[in-house]
mmCIF file of C-alpha atoms and ligand atoms in Angstrom:
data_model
loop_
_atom_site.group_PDB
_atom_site.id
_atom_site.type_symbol
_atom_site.label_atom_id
_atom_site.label_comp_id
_atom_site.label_asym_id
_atom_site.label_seq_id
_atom_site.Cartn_x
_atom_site.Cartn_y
_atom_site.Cartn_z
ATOM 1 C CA UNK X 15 16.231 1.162 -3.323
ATOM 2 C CA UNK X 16 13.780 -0.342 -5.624
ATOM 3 C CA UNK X 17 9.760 0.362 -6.478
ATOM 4 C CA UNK X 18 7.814 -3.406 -4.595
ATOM 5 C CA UNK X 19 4.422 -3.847 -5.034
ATOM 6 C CA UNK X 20 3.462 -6.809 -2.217
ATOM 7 C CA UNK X 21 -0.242 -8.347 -3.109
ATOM 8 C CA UNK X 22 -0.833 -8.581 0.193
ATOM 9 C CA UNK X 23 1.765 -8.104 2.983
ATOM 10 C CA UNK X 24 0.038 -7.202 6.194
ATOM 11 C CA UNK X 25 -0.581 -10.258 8.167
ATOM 12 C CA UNK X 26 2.670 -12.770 8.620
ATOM 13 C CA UNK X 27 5.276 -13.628 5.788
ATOM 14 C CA UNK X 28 4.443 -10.719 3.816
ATOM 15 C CA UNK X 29 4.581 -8.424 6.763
ATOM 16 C CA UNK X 30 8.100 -9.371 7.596
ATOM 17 C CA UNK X 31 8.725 -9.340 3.876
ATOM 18 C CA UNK X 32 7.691 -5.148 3.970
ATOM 19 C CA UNK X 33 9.897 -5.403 7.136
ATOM 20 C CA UNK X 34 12.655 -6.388 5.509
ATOM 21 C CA UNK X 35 12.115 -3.855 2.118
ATOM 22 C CA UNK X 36 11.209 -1.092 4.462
ATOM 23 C CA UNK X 37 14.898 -1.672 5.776
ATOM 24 C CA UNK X 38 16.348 -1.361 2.128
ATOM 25 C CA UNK X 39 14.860 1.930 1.936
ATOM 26 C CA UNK X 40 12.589 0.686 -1.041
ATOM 27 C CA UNK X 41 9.300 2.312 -2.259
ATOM 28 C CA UNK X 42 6.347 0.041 -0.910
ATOM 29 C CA UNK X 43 3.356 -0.073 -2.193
ATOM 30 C CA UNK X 44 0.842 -2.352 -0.432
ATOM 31 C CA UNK X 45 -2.347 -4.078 -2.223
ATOM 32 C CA UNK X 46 -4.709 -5.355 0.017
ATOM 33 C CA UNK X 47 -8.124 -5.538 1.031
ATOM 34 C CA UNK X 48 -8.218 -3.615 4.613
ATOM 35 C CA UNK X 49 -9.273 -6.672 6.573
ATOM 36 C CA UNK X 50 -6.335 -7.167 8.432
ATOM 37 C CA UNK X 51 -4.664 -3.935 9.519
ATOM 38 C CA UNK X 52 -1.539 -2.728 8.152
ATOM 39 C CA UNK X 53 1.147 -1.989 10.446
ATOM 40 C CA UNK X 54 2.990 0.301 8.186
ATOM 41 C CA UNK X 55 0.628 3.322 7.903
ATOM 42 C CA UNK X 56 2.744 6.360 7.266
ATOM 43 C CA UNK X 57 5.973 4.198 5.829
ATOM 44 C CA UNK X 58 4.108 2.394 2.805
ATOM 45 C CA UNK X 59 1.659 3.302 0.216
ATOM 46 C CA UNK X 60 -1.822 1.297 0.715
ATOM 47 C CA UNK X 61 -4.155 0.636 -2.230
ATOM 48 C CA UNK X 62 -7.423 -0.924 -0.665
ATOM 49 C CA UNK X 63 -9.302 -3.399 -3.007
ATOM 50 C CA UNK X 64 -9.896 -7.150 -3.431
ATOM 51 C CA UNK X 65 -7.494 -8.431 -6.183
ATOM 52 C CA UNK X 66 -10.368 -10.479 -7.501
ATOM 53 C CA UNK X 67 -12.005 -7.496 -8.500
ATOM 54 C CA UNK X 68 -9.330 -4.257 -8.461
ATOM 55 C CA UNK X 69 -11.202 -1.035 -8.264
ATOM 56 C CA UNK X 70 -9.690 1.195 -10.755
ATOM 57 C CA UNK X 71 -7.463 2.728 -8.222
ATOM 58 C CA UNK X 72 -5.793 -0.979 -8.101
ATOM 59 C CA UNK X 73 -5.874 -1.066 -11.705
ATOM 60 C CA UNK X 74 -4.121 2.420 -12.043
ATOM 61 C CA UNK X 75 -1.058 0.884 -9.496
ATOM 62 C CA UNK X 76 -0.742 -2.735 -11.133
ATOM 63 C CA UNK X 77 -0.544 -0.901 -13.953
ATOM 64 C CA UNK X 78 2.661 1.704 -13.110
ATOM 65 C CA UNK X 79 5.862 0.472 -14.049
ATOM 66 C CA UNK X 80 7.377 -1.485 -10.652
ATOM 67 C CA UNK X 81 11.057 -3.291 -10.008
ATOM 68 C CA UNK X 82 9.324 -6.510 -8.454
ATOM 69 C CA UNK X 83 5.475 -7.306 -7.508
ATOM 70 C CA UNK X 84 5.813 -9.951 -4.530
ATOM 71 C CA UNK X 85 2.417 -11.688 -4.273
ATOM 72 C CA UNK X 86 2.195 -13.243 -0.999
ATOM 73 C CA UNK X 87 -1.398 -13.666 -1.288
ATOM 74 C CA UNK X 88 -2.440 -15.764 -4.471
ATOM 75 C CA UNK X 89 -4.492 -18.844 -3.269
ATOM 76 C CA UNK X 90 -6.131 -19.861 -6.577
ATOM 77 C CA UNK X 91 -6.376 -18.789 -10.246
ATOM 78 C CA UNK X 92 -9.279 -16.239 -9.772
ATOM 79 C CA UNK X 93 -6.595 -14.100 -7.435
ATOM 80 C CA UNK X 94 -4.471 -14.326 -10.922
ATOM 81 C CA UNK X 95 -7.209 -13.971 -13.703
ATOM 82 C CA UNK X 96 -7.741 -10.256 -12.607
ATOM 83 C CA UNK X 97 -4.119 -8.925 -11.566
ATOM 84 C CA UNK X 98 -2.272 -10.341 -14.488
ATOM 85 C CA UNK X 99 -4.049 -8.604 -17.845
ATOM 86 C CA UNK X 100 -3.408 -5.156 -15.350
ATOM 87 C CA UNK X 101 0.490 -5.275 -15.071
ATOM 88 C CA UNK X 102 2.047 -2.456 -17.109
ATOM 89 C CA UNK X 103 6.487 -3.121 -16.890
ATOM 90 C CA UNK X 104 7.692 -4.951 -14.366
ATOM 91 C CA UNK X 105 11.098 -5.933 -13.243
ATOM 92 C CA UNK X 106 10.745 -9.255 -12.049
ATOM 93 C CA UNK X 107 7.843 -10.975 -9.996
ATOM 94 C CA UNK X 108 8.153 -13.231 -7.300
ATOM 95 C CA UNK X 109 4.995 -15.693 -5.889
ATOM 96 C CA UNK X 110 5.036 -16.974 -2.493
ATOM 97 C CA UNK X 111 4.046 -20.600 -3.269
ATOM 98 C CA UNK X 112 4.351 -23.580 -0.887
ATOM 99 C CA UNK X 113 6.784 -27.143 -0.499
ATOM 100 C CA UNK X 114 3.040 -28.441 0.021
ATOM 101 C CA UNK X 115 3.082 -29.274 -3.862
ATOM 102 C CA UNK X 116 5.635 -31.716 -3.933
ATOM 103 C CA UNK X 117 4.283 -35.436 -4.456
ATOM 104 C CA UNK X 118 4.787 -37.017 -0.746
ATOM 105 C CA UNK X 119 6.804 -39.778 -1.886
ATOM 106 C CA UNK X 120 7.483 -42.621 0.954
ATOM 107 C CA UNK X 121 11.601 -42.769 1.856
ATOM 108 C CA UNK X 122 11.972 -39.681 -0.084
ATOM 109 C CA UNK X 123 15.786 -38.886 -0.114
ATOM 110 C CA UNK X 124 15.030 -35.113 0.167
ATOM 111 C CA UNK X 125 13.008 -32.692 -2.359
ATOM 112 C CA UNK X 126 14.708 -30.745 -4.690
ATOM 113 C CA UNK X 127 13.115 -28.132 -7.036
ATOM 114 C CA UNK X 128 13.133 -31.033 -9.424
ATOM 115 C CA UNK X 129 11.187 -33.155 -7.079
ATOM 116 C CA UNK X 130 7.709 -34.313 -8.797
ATOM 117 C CA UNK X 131 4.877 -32.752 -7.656
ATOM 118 C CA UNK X 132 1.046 -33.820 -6.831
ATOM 119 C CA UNK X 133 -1.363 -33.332 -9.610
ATOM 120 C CA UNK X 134 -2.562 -29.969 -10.746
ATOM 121 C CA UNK X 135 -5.785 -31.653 -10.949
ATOM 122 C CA UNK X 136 -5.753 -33.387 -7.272
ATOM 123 C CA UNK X 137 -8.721 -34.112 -5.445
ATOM 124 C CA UNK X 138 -7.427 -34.707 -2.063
ATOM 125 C CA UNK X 139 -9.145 -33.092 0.102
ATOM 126 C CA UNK X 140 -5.988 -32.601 2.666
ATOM 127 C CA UNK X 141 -3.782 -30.623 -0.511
ATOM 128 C CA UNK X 142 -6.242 -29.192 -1.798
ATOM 129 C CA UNK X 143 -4.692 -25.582 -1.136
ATOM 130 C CA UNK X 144 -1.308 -27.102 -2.590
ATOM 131 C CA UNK X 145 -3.080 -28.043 -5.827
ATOM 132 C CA UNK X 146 -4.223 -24.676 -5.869
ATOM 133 C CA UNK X 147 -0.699 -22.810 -5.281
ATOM 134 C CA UNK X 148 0.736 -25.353 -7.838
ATOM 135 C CA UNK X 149 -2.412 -24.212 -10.425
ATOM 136 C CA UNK X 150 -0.853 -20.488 -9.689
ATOM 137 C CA UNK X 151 3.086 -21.288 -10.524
ATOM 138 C CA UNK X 152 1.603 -23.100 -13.565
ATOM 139 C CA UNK X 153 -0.094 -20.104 -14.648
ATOM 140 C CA UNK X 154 2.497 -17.870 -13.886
ATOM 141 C CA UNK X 155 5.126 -19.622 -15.442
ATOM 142 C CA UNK X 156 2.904 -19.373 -19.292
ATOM 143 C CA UNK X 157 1.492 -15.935 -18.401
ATOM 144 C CA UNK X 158 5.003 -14.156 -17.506
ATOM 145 C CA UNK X 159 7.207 -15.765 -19.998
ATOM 146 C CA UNK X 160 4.407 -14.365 -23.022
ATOM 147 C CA UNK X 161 5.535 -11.334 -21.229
ATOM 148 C CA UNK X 162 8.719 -11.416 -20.690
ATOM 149 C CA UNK X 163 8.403 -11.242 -17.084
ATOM 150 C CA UNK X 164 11.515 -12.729 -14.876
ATOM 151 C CA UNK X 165 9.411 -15.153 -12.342
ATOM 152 C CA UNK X 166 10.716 -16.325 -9.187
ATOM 153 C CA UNK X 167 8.749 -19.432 -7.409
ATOM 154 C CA UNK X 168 9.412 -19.831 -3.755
ATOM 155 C CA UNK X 169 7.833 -22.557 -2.312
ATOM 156 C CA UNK X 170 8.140 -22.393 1.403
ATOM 157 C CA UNK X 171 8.524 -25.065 4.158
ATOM 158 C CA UNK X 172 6.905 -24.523 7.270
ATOM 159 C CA UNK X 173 7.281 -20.769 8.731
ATOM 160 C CA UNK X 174 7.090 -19.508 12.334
ATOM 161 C CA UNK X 175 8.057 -16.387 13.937
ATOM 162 C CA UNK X 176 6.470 -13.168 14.822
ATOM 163 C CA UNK X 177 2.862 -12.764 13.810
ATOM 164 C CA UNK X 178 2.277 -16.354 13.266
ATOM 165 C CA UNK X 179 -1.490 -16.632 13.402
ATOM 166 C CA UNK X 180 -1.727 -20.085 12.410
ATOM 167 C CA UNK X 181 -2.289 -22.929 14.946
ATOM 168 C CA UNK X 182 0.544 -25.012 14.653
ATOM 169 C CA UNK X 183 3.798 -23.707 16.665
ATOM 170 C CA UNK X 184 1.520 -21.239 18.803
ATOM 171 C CA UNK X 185 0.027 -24.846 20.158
ATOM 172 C CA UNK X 186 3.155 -25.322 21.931
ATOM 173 C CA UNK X 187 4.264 -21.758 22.892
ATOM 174 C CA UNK X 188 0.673 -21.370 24.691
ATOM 175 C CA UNK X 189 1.043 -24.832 26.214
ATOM 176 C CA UNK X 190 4.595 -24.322 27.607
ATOM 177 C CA UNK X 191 3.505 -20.552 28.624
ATOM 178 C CA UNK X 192 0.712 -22.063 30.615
ATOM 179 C CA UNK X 193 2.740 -24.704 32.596
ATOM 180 C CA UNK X 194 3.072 -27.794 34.576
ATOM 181 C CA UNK X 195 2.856 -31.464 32.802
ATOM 182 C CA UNK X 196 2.969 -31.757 28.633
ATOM 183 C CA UNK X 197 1.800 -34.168 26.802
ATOM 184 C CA UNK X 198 3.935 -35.292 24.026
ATOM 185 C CA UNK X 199 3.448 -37.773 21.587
ATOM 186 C CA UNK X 200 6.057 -37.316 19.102
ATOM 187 C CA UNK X 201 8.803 -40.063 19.251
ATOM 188 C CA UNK X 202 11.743 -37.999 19.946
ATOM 189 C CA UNK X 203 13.687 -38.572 16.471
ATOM 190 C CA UNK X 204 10.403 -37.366 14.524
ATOM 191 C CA UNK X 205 12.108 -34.661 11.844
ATOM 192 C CA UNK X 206 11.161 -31.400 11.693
ATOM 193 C CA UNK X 207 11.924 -28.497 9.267
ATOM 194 C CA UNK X 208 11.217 -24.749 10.918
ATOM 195 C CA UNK X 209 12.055 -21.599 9.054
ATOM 196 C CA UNK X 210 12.082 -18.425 10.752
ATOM 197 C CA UNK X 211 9.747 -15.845 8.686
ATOM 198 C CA UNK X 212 12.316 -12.909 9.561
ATOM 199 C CA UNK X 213 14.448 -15.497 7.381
ATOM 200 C CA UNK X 214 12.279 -15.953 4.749
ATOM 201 C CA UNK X 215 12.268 -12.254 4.175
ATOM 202 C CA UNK X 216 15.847 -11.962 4.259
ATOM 203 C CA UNK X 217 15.971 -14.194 1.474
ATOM 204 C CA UNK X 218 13.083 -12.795 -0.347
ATOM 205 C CA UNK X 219 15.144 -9.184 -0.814
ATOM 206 C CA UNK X 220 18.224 -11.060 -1.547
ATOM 207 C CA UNK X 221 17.244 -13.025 -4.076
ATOM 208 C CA UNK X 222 15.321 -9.913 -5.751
ATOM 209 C CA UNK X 223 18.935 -8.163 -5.897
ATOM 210 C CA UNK X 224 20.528 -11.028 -7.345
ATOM 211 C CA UNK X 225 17.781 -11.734 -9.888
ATOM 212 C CA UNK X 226 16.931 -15.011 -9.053
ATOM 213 C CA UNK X 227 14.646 -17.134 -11.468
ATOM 214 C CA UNK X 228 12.647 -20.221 -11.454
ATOM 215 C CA UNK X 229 11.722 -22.686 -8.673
ATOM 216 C CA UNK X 230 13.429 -22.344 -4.986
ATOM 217 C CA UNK X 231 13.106 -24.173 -1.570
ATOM 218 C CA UNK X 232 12.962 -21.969 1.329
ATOM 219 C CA UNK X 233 13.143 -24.445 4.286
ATOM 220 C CA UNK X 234 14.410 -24.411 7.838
ATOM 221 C CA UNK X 235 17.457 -26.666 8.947
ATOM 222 C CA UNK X 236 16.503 -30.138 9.931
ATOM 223 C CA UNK X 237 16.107 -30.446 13.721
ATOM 224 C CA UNK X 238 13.547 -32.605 15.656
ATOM 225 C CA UNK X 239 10.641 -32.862 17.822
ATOM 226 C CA UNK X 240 12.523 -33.490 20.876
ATOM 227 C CA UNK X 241 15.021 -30.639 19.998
ATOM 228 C CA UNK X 242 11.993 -28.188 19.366
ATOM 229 C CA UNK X 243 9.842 -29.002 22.336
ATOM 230 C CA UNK X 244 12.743 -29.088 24.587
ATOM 231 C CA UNK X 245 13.734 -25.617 23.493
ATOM 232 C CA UNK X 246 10.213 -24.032 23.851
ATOM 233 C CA UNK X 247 9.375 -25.193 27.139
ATOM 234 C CA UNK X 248 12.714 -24.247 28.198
ATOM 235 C CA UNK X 249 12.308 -20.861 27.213
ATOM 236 C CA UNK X 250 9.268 -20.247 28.673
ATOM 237 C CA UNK X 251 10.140 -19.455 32.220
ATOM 238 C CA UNK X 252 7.744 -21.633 33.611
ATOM 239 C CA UNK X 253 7.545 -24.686 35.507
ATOM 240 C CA UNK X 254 6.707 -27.354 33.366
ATOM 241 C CA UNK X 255 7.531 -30.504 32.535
ATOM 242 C CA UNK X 256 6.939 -32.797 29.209
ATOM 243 C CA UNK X 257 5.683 -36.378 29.558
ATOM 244 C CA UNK X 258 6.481 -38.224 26.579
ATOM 245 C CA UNK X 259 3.952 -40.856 26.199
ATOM 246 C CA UNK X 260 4.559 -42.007 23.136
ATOM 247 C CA UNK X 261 2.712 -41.997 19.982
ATOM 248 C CA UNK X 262 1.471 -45.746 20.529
ATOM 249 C CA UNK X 263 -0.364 -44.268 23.194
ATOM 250 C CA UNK X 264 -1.225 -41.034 21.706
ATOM 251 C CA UNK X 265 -3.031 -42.497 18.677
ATOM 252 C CA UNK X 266 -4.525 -45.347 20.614
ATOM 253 C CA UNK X 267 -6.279 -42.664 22.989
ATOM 254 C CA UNK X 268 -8.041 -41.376 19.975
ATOM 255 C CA UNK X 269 -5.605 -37.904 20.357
ATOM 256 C CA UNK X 270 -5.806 -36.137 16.451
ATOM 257 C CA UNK X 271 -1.855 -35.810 15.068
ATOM 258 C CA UNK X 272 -1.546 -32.305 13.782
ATOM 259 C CA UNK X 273 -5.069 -30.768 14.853
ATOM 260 C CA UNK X 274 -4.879 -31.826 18.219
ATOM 261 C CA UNK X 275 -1.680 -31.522 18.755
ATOM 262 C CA UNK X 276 -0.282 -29.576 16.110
ATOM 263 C CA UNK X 277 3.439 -30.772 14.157
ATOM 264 C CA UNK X 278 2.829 -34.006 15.575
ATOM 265 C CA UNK X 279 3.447 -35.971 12.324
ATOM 266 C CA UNK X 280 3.018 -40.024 13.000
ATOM 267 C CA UNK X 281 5.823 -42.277 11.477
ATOM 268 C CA UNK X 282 3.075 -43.444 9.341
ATOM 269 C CA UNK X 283 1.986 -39.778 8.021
ATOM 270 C CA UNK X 284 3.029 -39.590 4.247
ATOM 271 C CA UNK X 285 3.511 -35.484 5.510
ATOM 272 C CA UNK X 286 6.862 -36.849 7.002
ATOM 273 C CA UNK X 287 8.177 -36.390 3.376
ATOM 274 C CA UNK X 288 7.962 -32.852 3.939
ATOM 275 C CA UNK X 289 10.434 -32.275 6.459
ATOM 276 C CA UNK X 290 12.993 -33.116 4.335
ATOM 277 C CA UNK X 291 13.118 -29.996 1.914
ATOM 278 C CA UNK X 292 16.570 -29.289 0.363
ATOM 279 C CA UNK X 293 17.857 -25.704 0.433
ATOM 280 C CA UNK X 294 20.897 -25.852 -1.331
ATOM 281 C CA UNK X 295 19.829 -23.329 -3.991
ATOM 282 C CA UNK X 296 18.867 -20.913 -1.681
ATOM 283 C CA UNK X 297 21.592 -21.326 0.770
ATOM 284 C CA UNK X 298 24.007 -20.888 -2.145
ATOM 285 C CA UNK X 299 21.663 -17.197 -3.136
ATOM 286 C CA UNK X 300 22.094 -16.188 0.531
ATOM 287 C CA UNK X 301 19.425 -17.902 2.394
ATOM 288 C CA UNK X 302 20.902 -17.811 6.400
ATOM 289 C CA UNK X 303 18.946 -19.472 9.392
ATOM 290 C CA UNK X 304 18.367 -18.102 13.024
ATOM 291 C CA UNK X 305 19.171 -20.407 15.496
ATOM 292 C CA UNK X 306 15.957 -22.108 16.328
ATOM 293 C CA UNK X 307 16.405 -20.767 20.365
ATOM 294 C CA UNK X 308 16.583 -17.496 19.203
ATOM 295 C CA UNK X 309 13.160 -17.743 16.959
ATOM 296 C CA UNK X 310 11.288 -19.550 19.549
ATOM 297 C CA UNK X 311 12.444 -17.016 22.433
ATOM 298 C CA UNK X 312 10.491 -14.277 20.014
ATOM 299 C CA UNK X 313 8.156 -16.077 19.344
ATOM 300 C CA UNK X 314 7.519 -16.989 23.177
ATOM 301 C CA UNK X 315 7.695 -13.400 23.834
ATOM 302 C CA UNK X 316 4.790 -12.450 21.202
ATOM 303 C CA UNK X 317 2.663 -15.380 22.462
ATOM 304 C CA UNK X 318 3.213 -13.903 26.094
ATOM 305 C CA UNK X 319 1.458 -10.469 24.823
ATOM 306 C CA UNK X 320 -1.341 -12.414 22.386
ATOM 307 C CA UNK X 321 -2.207 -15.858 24.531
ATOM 308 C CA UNK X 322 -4.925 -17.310 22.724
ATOM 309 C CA UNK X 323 -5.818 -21.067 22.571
ATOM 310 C CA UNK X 324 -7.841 -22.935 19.709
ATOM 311 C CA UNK X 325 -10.801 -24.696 20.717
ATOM 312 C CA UNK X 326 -8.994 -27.584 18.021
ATOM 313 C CA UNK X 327 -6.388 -28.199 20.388
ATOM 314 C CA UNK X 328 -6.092 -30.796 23.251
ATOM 315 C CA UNK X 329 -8.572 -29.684 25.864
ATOM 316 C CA UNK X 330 -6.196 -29.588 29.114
ATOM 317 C CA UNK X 331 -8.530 -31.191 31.290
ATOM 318 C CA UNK X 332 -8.365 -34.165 28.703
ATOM 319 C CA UNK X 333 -4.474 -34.077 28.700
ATOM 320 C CA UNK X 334 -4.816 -34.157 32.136
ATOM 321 C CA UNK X 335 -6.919 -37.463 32.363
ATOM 322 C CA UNK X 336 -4.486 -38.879 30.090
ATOM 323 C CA UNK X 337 -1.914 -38.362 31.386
ATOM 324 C CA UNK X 338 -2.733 -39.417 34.561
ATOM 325 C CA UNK X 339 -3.181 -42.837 32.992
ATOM 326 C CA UNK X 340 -0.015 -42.827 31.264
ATOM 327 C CA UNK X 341 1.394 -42.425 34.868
ATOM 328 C CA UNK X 342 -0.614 -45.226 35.692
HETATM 329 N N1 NAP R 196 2.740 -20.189 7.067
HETATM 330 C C1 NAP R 196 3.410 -21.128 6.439
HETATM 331 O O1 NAP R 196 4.030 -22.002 7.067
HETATM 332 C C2 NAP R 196 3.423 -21.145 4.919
HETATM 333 C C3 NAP R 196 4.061 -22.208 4.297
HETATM 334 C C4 NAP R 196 4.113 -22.226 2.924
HETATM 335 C C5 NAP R 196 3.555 -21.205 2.195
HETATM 336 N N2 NAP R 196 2.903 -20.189 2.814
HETATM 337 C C6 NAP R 196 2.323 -19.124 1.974
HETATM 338 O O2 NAP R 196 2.797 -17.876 2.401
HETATM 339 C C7 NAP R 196 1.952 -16.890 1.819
HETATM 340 C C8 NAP R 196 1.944 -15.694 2.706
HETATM 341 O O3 NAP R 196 0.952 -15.787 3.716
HETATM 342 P P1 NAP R 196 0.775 -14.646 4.810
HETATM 343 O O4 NAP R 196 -0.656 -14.694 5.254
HETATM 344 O O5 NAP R 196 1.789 -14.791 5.834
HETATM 345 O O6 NAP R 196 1.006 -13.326 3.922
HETATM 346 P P2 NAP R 196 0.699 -11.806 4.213
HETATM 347 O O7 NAP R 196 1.020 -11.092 2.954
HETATM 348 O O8 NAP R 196 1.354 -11.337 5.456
HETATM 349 O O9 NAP R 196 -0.887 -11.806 4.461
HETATM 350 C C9 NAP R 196 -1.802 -12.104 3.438
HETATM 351 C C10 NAP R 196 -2.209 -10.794 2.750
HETATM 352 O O10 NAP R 196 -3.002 -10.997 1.629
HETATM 353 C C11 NAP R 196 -4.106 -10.078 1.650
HETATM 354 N N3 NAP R 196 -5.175 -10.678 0.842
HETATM 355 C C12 NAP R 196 -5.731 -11.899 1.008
HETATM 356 N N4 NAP R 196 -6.665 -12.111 0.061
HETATM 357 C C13 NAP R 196 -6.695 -10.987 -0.722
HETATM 358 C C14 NAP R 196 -7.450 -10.593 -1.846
HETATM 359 N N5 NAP R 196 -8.400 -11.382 -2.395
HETATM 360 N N6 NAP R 196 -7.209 -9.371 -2.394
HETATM 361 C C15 NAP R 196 -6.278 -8.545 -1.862
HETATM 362 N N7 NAP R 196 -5.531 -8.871 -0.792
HETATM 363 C C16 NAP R 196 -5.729 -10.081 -0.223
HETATM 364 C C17 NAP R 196 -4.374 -9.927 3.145
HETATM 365 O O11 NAP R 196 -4.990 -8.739 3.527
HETATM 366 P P3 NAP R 196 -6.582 -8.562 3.624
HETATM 367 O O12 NAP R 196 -7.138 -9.803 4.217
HETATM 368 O O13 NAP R 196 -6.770 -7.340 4.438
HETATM 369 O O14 NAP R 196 -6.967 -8.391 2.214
HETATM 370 C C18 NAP R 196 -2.955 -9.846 3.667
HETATM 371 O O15 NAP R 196 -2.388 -8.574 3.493
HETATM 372 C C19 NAP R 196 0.619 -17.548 1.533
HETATM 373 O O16 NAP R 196 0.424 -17.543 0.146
HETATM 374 C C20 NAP R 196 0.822 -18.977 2.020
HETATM 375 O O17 NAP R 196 0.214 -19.909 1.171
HETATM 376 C C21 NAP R 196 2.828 -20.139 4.164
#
């Protein structure tokens, strides 16, 4: 049992990361800012205030002596600037940071922790949140060692599970939940790297027990689009039925790769580079993986009970029109 702060922890990753403490019997303590509703009333302790700018009660609990802080939530260096002068002792702290931050090198043979990364300084519109998370490690790697702090950096690939609220696998769990013909671009070979969130967590406590330092890849196993798609829209329990058109016709059609149809990467798409995240570090600290079925079967299930659809995604009645063209 251990004393956690979480800076954050009520919306996705962090939530399944208080899961997962809550099931170690630790002392939680919760940080937030009460604009997304915390699930764990009555288990955890909540301290209400905007990291930015704690209120003193924040400054009173950064400031008790804590086993590990686990900061899901630090975007930029403002969400540091405030939170770091405040810590009194504390064990070990661990930032939730982001495989975005690695330099998308063409033919990459698979990112390590070595791997180079983009420029702190990057004005790319596209990584602009990476530059941001990488501006946080940097910061956190000269503020904690001035204090002695044990820091943990794990830069996450891409995450899907329960609570999800992003718009990227829920794309295809609402299209395959709604039924009948499915567009899909994606060549069939395109690679894909998917790590359940309930994993993440896992990992997370683990690697708090076993004191884990310094820079780690937490990444799903390498499957594809043709493995993913097949498996959602075979676990939907509906009647429906994919029409790969191909990604000639796809872009040609004027159809948006990863807005429009979200982890549709083209072959051309220097992103590709991400889906090839090694894991060996954490695999050796404990890091295990769901099978992919079993993630998208709960995640199917929570779509069932939220259904929403973005207004970014393919409008049907355009897939429709094009894909009544594709059939020619
Ligand atoms: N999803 C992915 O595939 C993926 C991939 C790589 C990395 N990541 C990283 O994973 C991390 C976890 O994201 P998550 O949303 O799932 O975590 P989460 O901990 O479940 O949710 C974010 C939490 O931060 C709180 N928060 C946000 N801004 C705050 C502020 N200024 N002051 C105090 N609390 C604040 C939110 O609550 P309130 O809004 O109520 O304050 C919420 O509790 C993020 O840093 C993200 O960059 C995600």
């Amino acid at each position: 049992m251990s004393r956690i702060l979480v800076l954050g922890g009520t919306r996705f990753i962090g939530r399944h990361i208080v899961e997962q403490c809550i099931t170690h019997d630790d002392d939680i303590t919760l940080l937030y800012r009460g604009r997304s509703p915390s699930p764990f009333s009555g288990i955890a302790r909540h301290v209400l205030s905007d990291r930015r700018a704690p209120t003193s009660e924040a400054a009173a609990a950064l400031a008790e002596p804590w086993d590990a802080v686990i900061d899901t939530s630090a975007q930029d260096l403002e969400d540091l600037r405030a939170v770091l002068p405040l810590l009194g002792d504390v064990g070990r702290y661990v930032l939730i940071s982001s495989c975005g931050v690695y330099r998308r090198d063409p033919g990459s043979n698979g990112l390590t922790e070595r791997s180079p990364t983009i420029p702190a300084d990057a004005a790319h519109p596209v990584r602009a949140s990476a530059t941001r998370k990488l501006r946080c490690e940097r910061y956190l790697e000269r503020r904690l060692a001035s204090m002695a702090v044990p820091l943990l950096i794990a830069r996450l690939g891409l995450v899907i599970g329960r609570h999800d609220d992003s718009e990227r696998l829920a794309y295809w769990l609402e299209r395959a939940l709604r039924g009948g013909d499915v567009l899909v671009p994606m060549p069939d070979h395109q690679p894909l790297q998917l790590v359940d969130a309930a994993d993440v967590a896992r990992f997370i406590r683990t690697a708090i027990e076993q004191q884990l330092t310094g820079i780690v890849n937490v990444a799903g196993p390498t499957t594809t689009a043709r493995v993913l798609v097949d498996t959602v829209l075979t676990h939907a329990g509906r009647s429906v039925t994919a029409c790969r058109v191909g990604e000639e016709f796809a872009l040609t059609h004027g159809i948006r790769p990863w807005t429009e149809i979200p982890l549709w990467l083209p072959a051309s798409s220097p992103e590709i580079a991400l889906m090839s995240v090694n894991t060996t570090r954490a695999v050796r600290a404990g890091l295990t993986h769901r099978l992919l079925k079993d993630s998208i079967a709960e995640a199917l299930t929570w779509q069932a009970l939220r259904r929403r659809w973005s207004q970014r995604w393919l409008d049907r009645s355009r897939e429709q029109h094009l894909l009544r063209e594709w059939h020619g």
